[in-house]
Backbone as JSON, one array per atom type, in Angstrom:
{
  "sequence": "MDEGPSIVSYVMGAAFCALLIYWQVIRGKAKKATANREPRAITLADLHGKWRVVSFGQNGGKAPFFIARRMKARLVVEGDRFTKFMGDRPFAAGRLVISTDGNHSTFDEYVDTADASDSVSLGIIRWVGDKIEHLQGKAGEDRPTRFPYSSDSKCGYALMKRE",
  "N": [[238.78, 212.81, 114.39], [235.47, 212.59, 115.81], [232.64, 214.58, 115.11], [230.08, 214.36, 115.97], [226.61, 214.26, 115.8], [225.2, 216.16, 113.03], [223.95, 219.82, 112.94], [221.96, 219.72, 111.08], [220.94, 217.1, 111.44], [219.64, 217.41, 113.95], [217.68, 219.4, 113.37], [216.28, 218.03, 111.45], [215.25, 215.84, 113.0], [213.7, 217.1, 114.96], [211.79, 218.31, 113.38], [210.47, 216.07, 112.39], [209.45, 215.13, 114.87], [207.71, 217.17, 115.37], [205.97, 216.99, 113.27], [204.81, 214.6, 113.84], [203.35, 214.99, 116.3], [201.61, 217.09, 115.35], [200.19, 215.6, 113.43], [198.79, 213.88, 115.26], [197.16, 215.44, 116.7], [195.55, 216.56, 114.82], [194.38, 214.07, 113.99], [193.07, 213.27, 116.17], [191.26, 215.54, 116.46], [189.64, 214.81, 114.14], [188.53, 212.48, 115.03], [186.94, 213.24, 117.22], [185.11, 215.04, 115.88], [183.66, 213.16, 114.14], [182.7, 211.42, 116.34], [180.82, 213.14, 117.54], [178.99, 213.34, 115.62], [175.32, 213.57, 114.74], [173.33, 211.23, 115.94], [171.81, 208.41, 114.39], [168.46, 207.39, 113.94], [167.19, 204.22, 114.88], [165.84, 201.77, 112.59], [163.27, 199.45, 111.68], [164.43, 197.57, 109.69], [167.21, 197.79, 110.35], [167.29, 196.4, 112.6], [166.91, 193.81, 111.91], [167.95, 190.28, 112.16], [170.13, 188.56, 114.31], [170.71, 189.32, 117.68], [172.52, 189.61, 120.61], [172.32, 189.8, 124.11], [174.48, 191.85, 126.03], [174.63, 193.27, 128.26], [172.49, 193.75, 131.06], [169.53, 195.3, 132.98], [167.31, 196.23, 135.67], [165.09, 198.68, 136.94], [166.88, 200.62, 137.57], [169.15, 199.25, 138.35], [172.09, 197.11, 137.48], [172.78, 193.99, 135.99], [175.59, 191.93, 136.94], [178.45, 191.67, 134.54], [178.94, 189.15, 133.67], [176.7, 187.52, 134.2], [174.99, 188.12, 132.03], [176.49, 186.89, 130.02], [176.25, 184.29, 130.94], [173.65, 183.6, 130.82], [172.96, 183.74, 128.14], [171.15, 185.24, 126.73], [169.28, 186.34, 123.91], [167.91, 188.29, 121.21], [166.08, 187.78, 118.12], [165.27, 189.06, 115.23], [162.89, 189.04, 112.53], [161.6, 190.23, 109.59], [158.81, 191.83, 110.89], [158.78, 190.5, 113.0], [159.58, 189.26, 116.2], [161.61, 187.29, 118.39], [162.45, 186.33, 121.52], [165.11, 184.72, 123.13], [166.44, 182.3, 125.78], [169.33, 181.16, 126.18], [169.0, 178.3, 124.11], [166.2, 178.1, 124.2], [163.13, 179.52, 123.34], [161.38, 182.13, 124.72], [159.57, 184.28, 124.5], [157.5, 185.89, 121.94], [156.46, 187.8, 119.4], [155.11, 190.71, 117.58], [156.92, 193.48, 116.26], [157.01, 197.03, 116.46], [158.43, 199.66, 115.14], [159.05, 203.22, 115.42], [160.26, 206.27, 114.37], [161.64, 208.91, 116.46], [163.12, 211.65, 116.98], [166.39, 211.39, 117.78], [166.33, 208.87, 118.75], [164.56, 205.78, 118.68], [161.19, 204.69, 118.91], [160.01, 201.47, 120.37], [158.18, 199.05, 120.32], [156.73, 196.27, 121.59], [154.36, 193.7, 120.77], [153.41, 191.14, 122.32], [152.51, 187.82, 121.63], [152.53, 185.13, 122.46], [152.35, 182.5, 124.8], [151.92, 183.14, 128.26], [151.95, 185.77, 128.5], [150.39, 186.62, 126.37], [148.98, 189.16, 124.1], [149.88, 191.16, 125.56], [151.44, 194.32, 125.73], [154.64, 195.97, 125.4], [156.12, 198.93, 125.92], [158.95, 200.83, 124.63], [162.13, 202.41, 124.29], [164.82, 202.96, 121.94], [168.15, 203.14, 120.85], [171.36, 203.65, 118.98], [174.46, 202.82, 120.19], [177.44, 203.32, 119.43], [178.31, 200.48, 117.68], [176.43, 198.91, 118.88], [173.04, 198.31, 120.31], [171.07, 200.23, 122.36], [168.45, 199.75, 124.53], [165.61, 200.56, 126.34], [162.85, 199.75, 128.45], [159.5, 199.83, 129.37], [157.65, 197.89, 131.69], [155.08, 195.5, 130.71], [152.18, 197.01, 130.1], [152.72, 199.39, 131.39], [154.02, 202.93, 131.35], [155.94, 204.26, 128.66], [159.47, 204.59, 128.67], [161.08, 207.74, 129.02], [163.58, 208.95, 128.37], [167.07, 208.56, 127.55], [170.09, 208.71, 129.45], [170.17, 205.27, 130.82], [169.92, 205.14, 134.33], [170.42, 205.08, 137.85], [168.18, 206.14, 138.81], [166.18, 205.14, 137.09], [163.07, 203.73, 136.1], [162.65, 201.32, 134.66], [163.29, 198.62, 132.28], [166.35, 197.49, 131.08], [168.49, 196.91, 128.33], [171.6, 196.08, 126.74], [172.63, 195.4, 123.48], [174.39, 193.49, 121.3], [175.01, 192.88, 117.78], [175.15, 189.4, 116.47]],
  "CA": [[237.69, 212.98, 115.78], [234.03, 212.67, 115.23], [232.06, 215.85, 115.67], [228.82, 214.03, 116.55], [225.53, 214.75, 114.68], [225.24, 217.64, 112.54], [222.66, 220.4, 113.27], [221.01, 219.22, 110.21], [220.0, 216.01, 112.01], [218.77, 217.76, 115.04], [216.6, 219.97, 112.91], [215.23, 216.9, 110.8], [214.47, 215.09, 114.04], [212.9, 217.94, 115.65], [210.77, 218.66, 112.35], [209.71, 214.81, 112.22], [208.68, 215.08, 115.95], [206.59, 218.12, 115.17], [205.08, 216.37, 112.38], [204.02, 213.53, 114.32], [202.57, 215.75, 117.13], [200.56, 217.64, 114.46], [199.32, 214.46, 112.91], [198.02, 213.19, 116.38], [196.18, 216.54, 117.01], [194.66, 216.55, 113.49], [193.64, 212.88, 114.04], [192.25, 213.48, 117.4], [189.92, 216.47, 116.14], [188.82, 214.1, 113.42], [187.94, 211.44, 115.66], [186.08, 214.13, 117.97], [184.09, 215.33, 115.02], [183.1, 211.94, 113.82], [182.15, 210.82, 117.56], [179.7, 213.94, 117.78], [177.74, 213.4, 114.53], [173.98, 213.3, 115.11], [173.11, 209.78, 115.76], [170.84, 208.14, 113.24], [167.57, 206.67, 114.55], [167.01, 202.97, 114.32], [164.7, 201.25, 111.75], [163.15, 197.88, 111.75], [165.45, 196.98, 108.89], [168.52, 197.81, 111.22], [167.24, 195.21, 113.59], [166.77, 192.34, 111.36], [169.01, 189.54, 112.42], [170.28, 188.1, 115.83], [171.38, 190.28, 118.83], [173.11, 189.05, 121.98], [172.31, 190.75, 125.15], [175.87, 191.91, 126.66], [174.38, 193.98, 129.55], [170.92, 194.15, 131.2], [169.3, 195.59, 134.28], [165.89, 196.65, 135.82], [164.65, 199.58, 137.95], [168.09, 201.47, 137.94], [170.4, 198.37, 138.66], [172.56, 196.34, 136.33], [173.43, 192.68, 136.52], [177.21, 191.76, 136.56], [178.51, 191.4, 133.0], [178.99, 187.52, 133.44], [175.48, 186.99, 134.23], [174.36, 188.17, 130.7], [177.12, 185.92, 129.17], [175.83, 182.91, 131.28], [172.28, 183.43, 130.46], [172.91, 183.46, 126.68], [170.01, 185.92, 126.08], [169.28, 186.78, 122.64], [166.78, 188.6, 120.49], [166.04, 187.56, 116.85], [164.21, 189.91, 114.57], [162.71, 188.65, 111.28], [160.65, 191.15, 109.29], [158.34, 192.66, 111.9], [158.46, 189.6, 114.09], [160.69, 189.08, 117.23], [161.56, 185.93, 119.38], [163.47, 186.18, 122.49], [165.68, 183.36, 123.51], [167.26, 182.25, 126.88], [170.09, 179.91, 125.65], [168.28, 177.81, 122.92], [164.58, 178.09, 124.31], [162.43, 180.84, 123.21], [160.43, 182.57, 125.9], [158.55, 185.32, 124.28], [157.43, 186.06, 120.56], [155.4, 188.72, 118.83], [155.34, 191.73, 116.54], [157.52, 194.73, 116.62], [156.39, 198.14, 115.7], [159.43, 200.76, 115.32], [158.94, 204.41, 114.81], [161.43, 207.23, 114.85], [161.27, 209.99, 117.47], [164.3, 212.34, 117.32], [167.57, 210.66, 117.61], [166.18, 207.4, 119.09], [163.32, 205.29, 117.99], [160.38, 203.88, 119.75], [160.33, 200.03, 120.3], [156.97, 198.52, 120.84], [156.54, 194.94, 121.52], [153.2, 193.15, 120.99], [153.6, 189.69, 122.51], [151.36, 186.9, 121.24], [152.96, 183.75, 122.98], [152.38, 182.06, 126.27], [151.07, 183.73, 129.34], [151.91, 187.14, 128.2], [149.76, 186.98, 125.11], [148.2, 190.29, 124.09], [150.56, 192.31, 126.28], [152.28, 195.39, 125.08], [155.68, 196.67, 126.21], [156.59, 200.16, 125.16], [160.17, 201.09, 124.83], [162.81, 203.44, 123.19], [166.01, 202.11, 121.54], [169.16, 203.94, 120.09], [172.53, 203.28, 118.75], [175.51, 203.28, 121.09], [178.51, 202.75, 118.72], [177.69, 199.47, 116.9], [175.41, 198.16, 119.69], [171.74, 198.95, 120.49], [170.64, 200.21, 123.95], [167.03, 199.5, 124.86], [165.06, 200.81, 127.59], [161.54, 199.33, 128.09], [158.67, 199.71, 130.56], [156.93, 196.56, 131.78], [153.86, 195.4, 130.19], [151.03, 197.99, 130.53], [153.39, 200.73, 131.97], [154.32, 203.87, 130.24], [157.29, 204.3, 127.79], [160.56, 205.37, 129.29], [161.17, 209.13, 128.21], [164.76, 209.51, 127.95], [168.27, 207.92, 127.85], [170.62, 207.25, 129.51], [169.63, 204.35, 132.0], [170.53, 205.41, 135.36], [170.04, 204.52, 139.16], [166.62, 206.34, 139.08], [165.43, 204.79, 136.08], [162.02, 202.63, 136.58], [162.31, 200.46, 133.5], [164.3, 197.59, 132.03], [167.54, 197.99, 130.37], [169.47, 195.94, 127.7], [172.69, 196.68, 125.73], [172.74, 194.27, 122.68], [175.31, 193.51, 120.1], [174.85, 191.73, 116.72], [175.92, 188.12, 116.7]],
  "C": [[236.37, 213.16, 115.21], [233.47, 213.81, 116.02], [230.56, 215.53, 116.16], [227.86, 214.51, 115.35], [225.49, 216.2, 114.47], [223.76, 218.47, 113.1], [221.7, 220.31, 112.24], [220.08, 218.09, 110.73], [219.3, 216.43, 113.09], [217.41, 218.48, 114.42], [215.63, 219.12, 112.16], [214.53, 216.19, 111.98], [213.53, 215.86, 114.82], [211.48, 218.32, 114.66], [209.97, 217.25, 112.35], [208.95, 214.71, 113.63], [207.51, 216.01, 115.84], [205.51, 217.74, 114.27], [204.22, 215.3, 112.82], [203.07, 214.14, 115.32], [201.3, 216.29, 116.35], [199.57, 216.63, 113.88], [198.28, 213.93, 114.03], [197.0, 214.33, 116.74], [195.2, 216.55, 115.95], [193.73, 215.23, 113.8], [192.65, 212.9, 115.15], [191.0, 214.39, 117.21], [189.09, 215.7, 115.16], [188.03, 213.14, 113.95], [186.64, 212.06, 116.62], [184.68, 214.42, 117.12], [183.05, 214.2, 114.54], [182.2, 211.5, 115.16], [180.82, 211.8, 117.65], [178.81, 214.24, 116.68], [176.43, 213.04, 115.2], [173.69, 211.82, 115.05], [171.87, 209.54, 114.97], [169.72, 207.22, 114.13], [167.31, 205.29, 113.95], [165.73, 202.57, 113.65], [164.46, 199.94, 112.05], [164.2, 197.15, 110.76], [166.89, 196.81, 109.71], [168.4, 196.65, 112.01], [167.07, 193.83, 113.16], [168.13, 191.57, 111.59], [169.08, 189.03, 113.94], [171.01, 189.05, 116.47], [171.59, 189.55, 120.16], [173.33, 190.05, 123.05], [173.81, 190.82, 125.93], [175.79, 192.59, 128.1], [172.8, 194.24, 129.81], [170.79, 194.6, 132.59], [167.88, 195.83, 134.3], [165.9, 197.58, 137.03], [166.09, 200.29, 138.55], [169.32, 200.44, 138.31], [170.93, 197.63, 137.43], [173.04, 195.05, 136.82], [174.95, 192.73, 136.18], [177.28, 191.24, 135.14], [178.48, 189.84, 132.92], [177.75, 186.81, 133.64], [174.84, 186.89, 132.75], [175.12, 187.13, 129.86], [176.56, 184.54, 129.58], [174.5, 182.75, 130.67], [172.1, 183.28, 128.98], [171.42, 184.15, 126.19], [170.09, 186.59, 124.94], [168.0, 187.36, 122.15], [166.87, 188.49, 118.93], [164.81, 188.24, 116.31], [164.24, 189.42, 113.01], [161.47, 189.28, 110.65], [160.17, 191.8, 110.28], [158.13, 191.77, 113.05], [159.8, 189.52, 114.98], [160.48, 187.89, 118.11], [162.89, 186.29, 120.2], [163.8, 184.83, 123.2], [166.39, 183.41, 125.03], [168.06, 180.98, 126.6], [169.27, 179.48, 124.1], [166.87, 177.74, 122.94], [164.13, 179.33, 124.24], [161.52, 181.09, 124.29], [159.37, 183.57, 125.58], [158.68, 185.66, 122.56], [156.32, 187.04, 120.32], [155.94, 189.53, 117.58], [155.95, 192.94, 116.99], [156.94, 195.91, 115.88], [157.48, 199.22, 116.15], [159.04, 202.01, 114.6], [160.1, 205.37, 115.29], [160.94, 208.53, 115.57], [162.47, 210.71, 117.83], [165.5, 211.55, 116.94], [167.51, 209.25, 118.14], [164.78, 206.91, 118.42], [162.51, 204.62, 119.12], [160.26, 202.29, 119.41], [159.26, 199.4, 121.02], [156.89, 197.04, 120.67], [155.03, 194.34, 121.77], [153.44, 191.67, 121.18], [152.33, 188.97, 122.3], [151.8, 185.45, 121.45], [152.82, 183.61, 124.45], [151.55, 182.91, 127.18], [150.97, 185.01, 129.14], [151.15, 187.5, 126.94], [148.85, 188.24, 125.28], [148.78, 191.44, 124.9], [151.2, 193.1, 125.37], [153.38, 196.0, 125.94], [156.12, 197.73, 125.44], [158.04, 200.57, 125.69], [160.82, 202.15, 123.94], [164.19, 202.71, 122.98], [166.97, 203.1, 120.8], [170.48, 203.21, 119.93], [173.52, 203.7, 119.76], [176.76, 202.54, 120.32], [177.78, 201.77, 117.77], [176.68, 198.47, 117.62], [174.07, 199.02, 119.82], [171.58, 199.13, 121.94], [169.19, 200.54, 123.88], [166.42, 199.8, 126.17], [163.48, 200.64, 127.51], [160.64, 199.29, 129.42], [158.11, 198.22, 130.67], [155.68, 196.62, 131.08], [152.75, 196.31, 130.78], [151.59, 199.32, 131.23], [153.78, 201.69, 130.8], [155.6, 203.73, 129.7], [158.21, 204.99, 128.52], [160.78, 206.75, 128.28], [162.45, 209.4, 127.69], [165.94, 208.47, 128.26], [169.1, 208.87, 128.72], [169.97, 206.56, 130.79], [170.37, 204.9, 132.99], [170.01, 204.76, 136.67], [168.63, 205.05, 139.5], [165.72, 206.01, 138.04], [164.45, 203.67, 136.57], [161.58, 201.79, 135.38], [163.38, 199.29, 133.41], [165.29, 198.05, 131.18], [168.18, 196.87, 129.81], [170.22, 196.67, 126.7], [172.84, 195.27, 124.95], [173.78, 194.51, 121.42], [175.1, 192.45, 118.91], [175.75, 190.49, 116.89], [176.49, 188.08, 115.09]]
}
């Protein structure tokens, strides 16, 4: 006659379950500690390369996600120069000046092409995971003062991911 699982089997199973639960709790605390680290301000060197706009908006509103994908808006940074593209066509270029201000950086565009030549747009930028979030006033307007972008924001918004 089979007596079924022994008491040792039950104890081993319970110990294994307790170990798994303990591991998940410890892992969860480790993730929270990492997520709450002080964010690092963005430098000009961090921006070098190609960035694809994944979300954008203006004056507190955001465009639907598929619009950003369809427009294929990009930012390319080389040295202290930037070029903005819509698809394959550049529509603005100029010089970037990045300065650190606490946990975000200022992001100032000095446009030197086309109709917007000699215009200056003041903004702020910060890391959001591996993406960058950028708030920017229109040319000649004040710099946005704080994150996050919300329905009462009076600036432009872009979330960009490295290509």
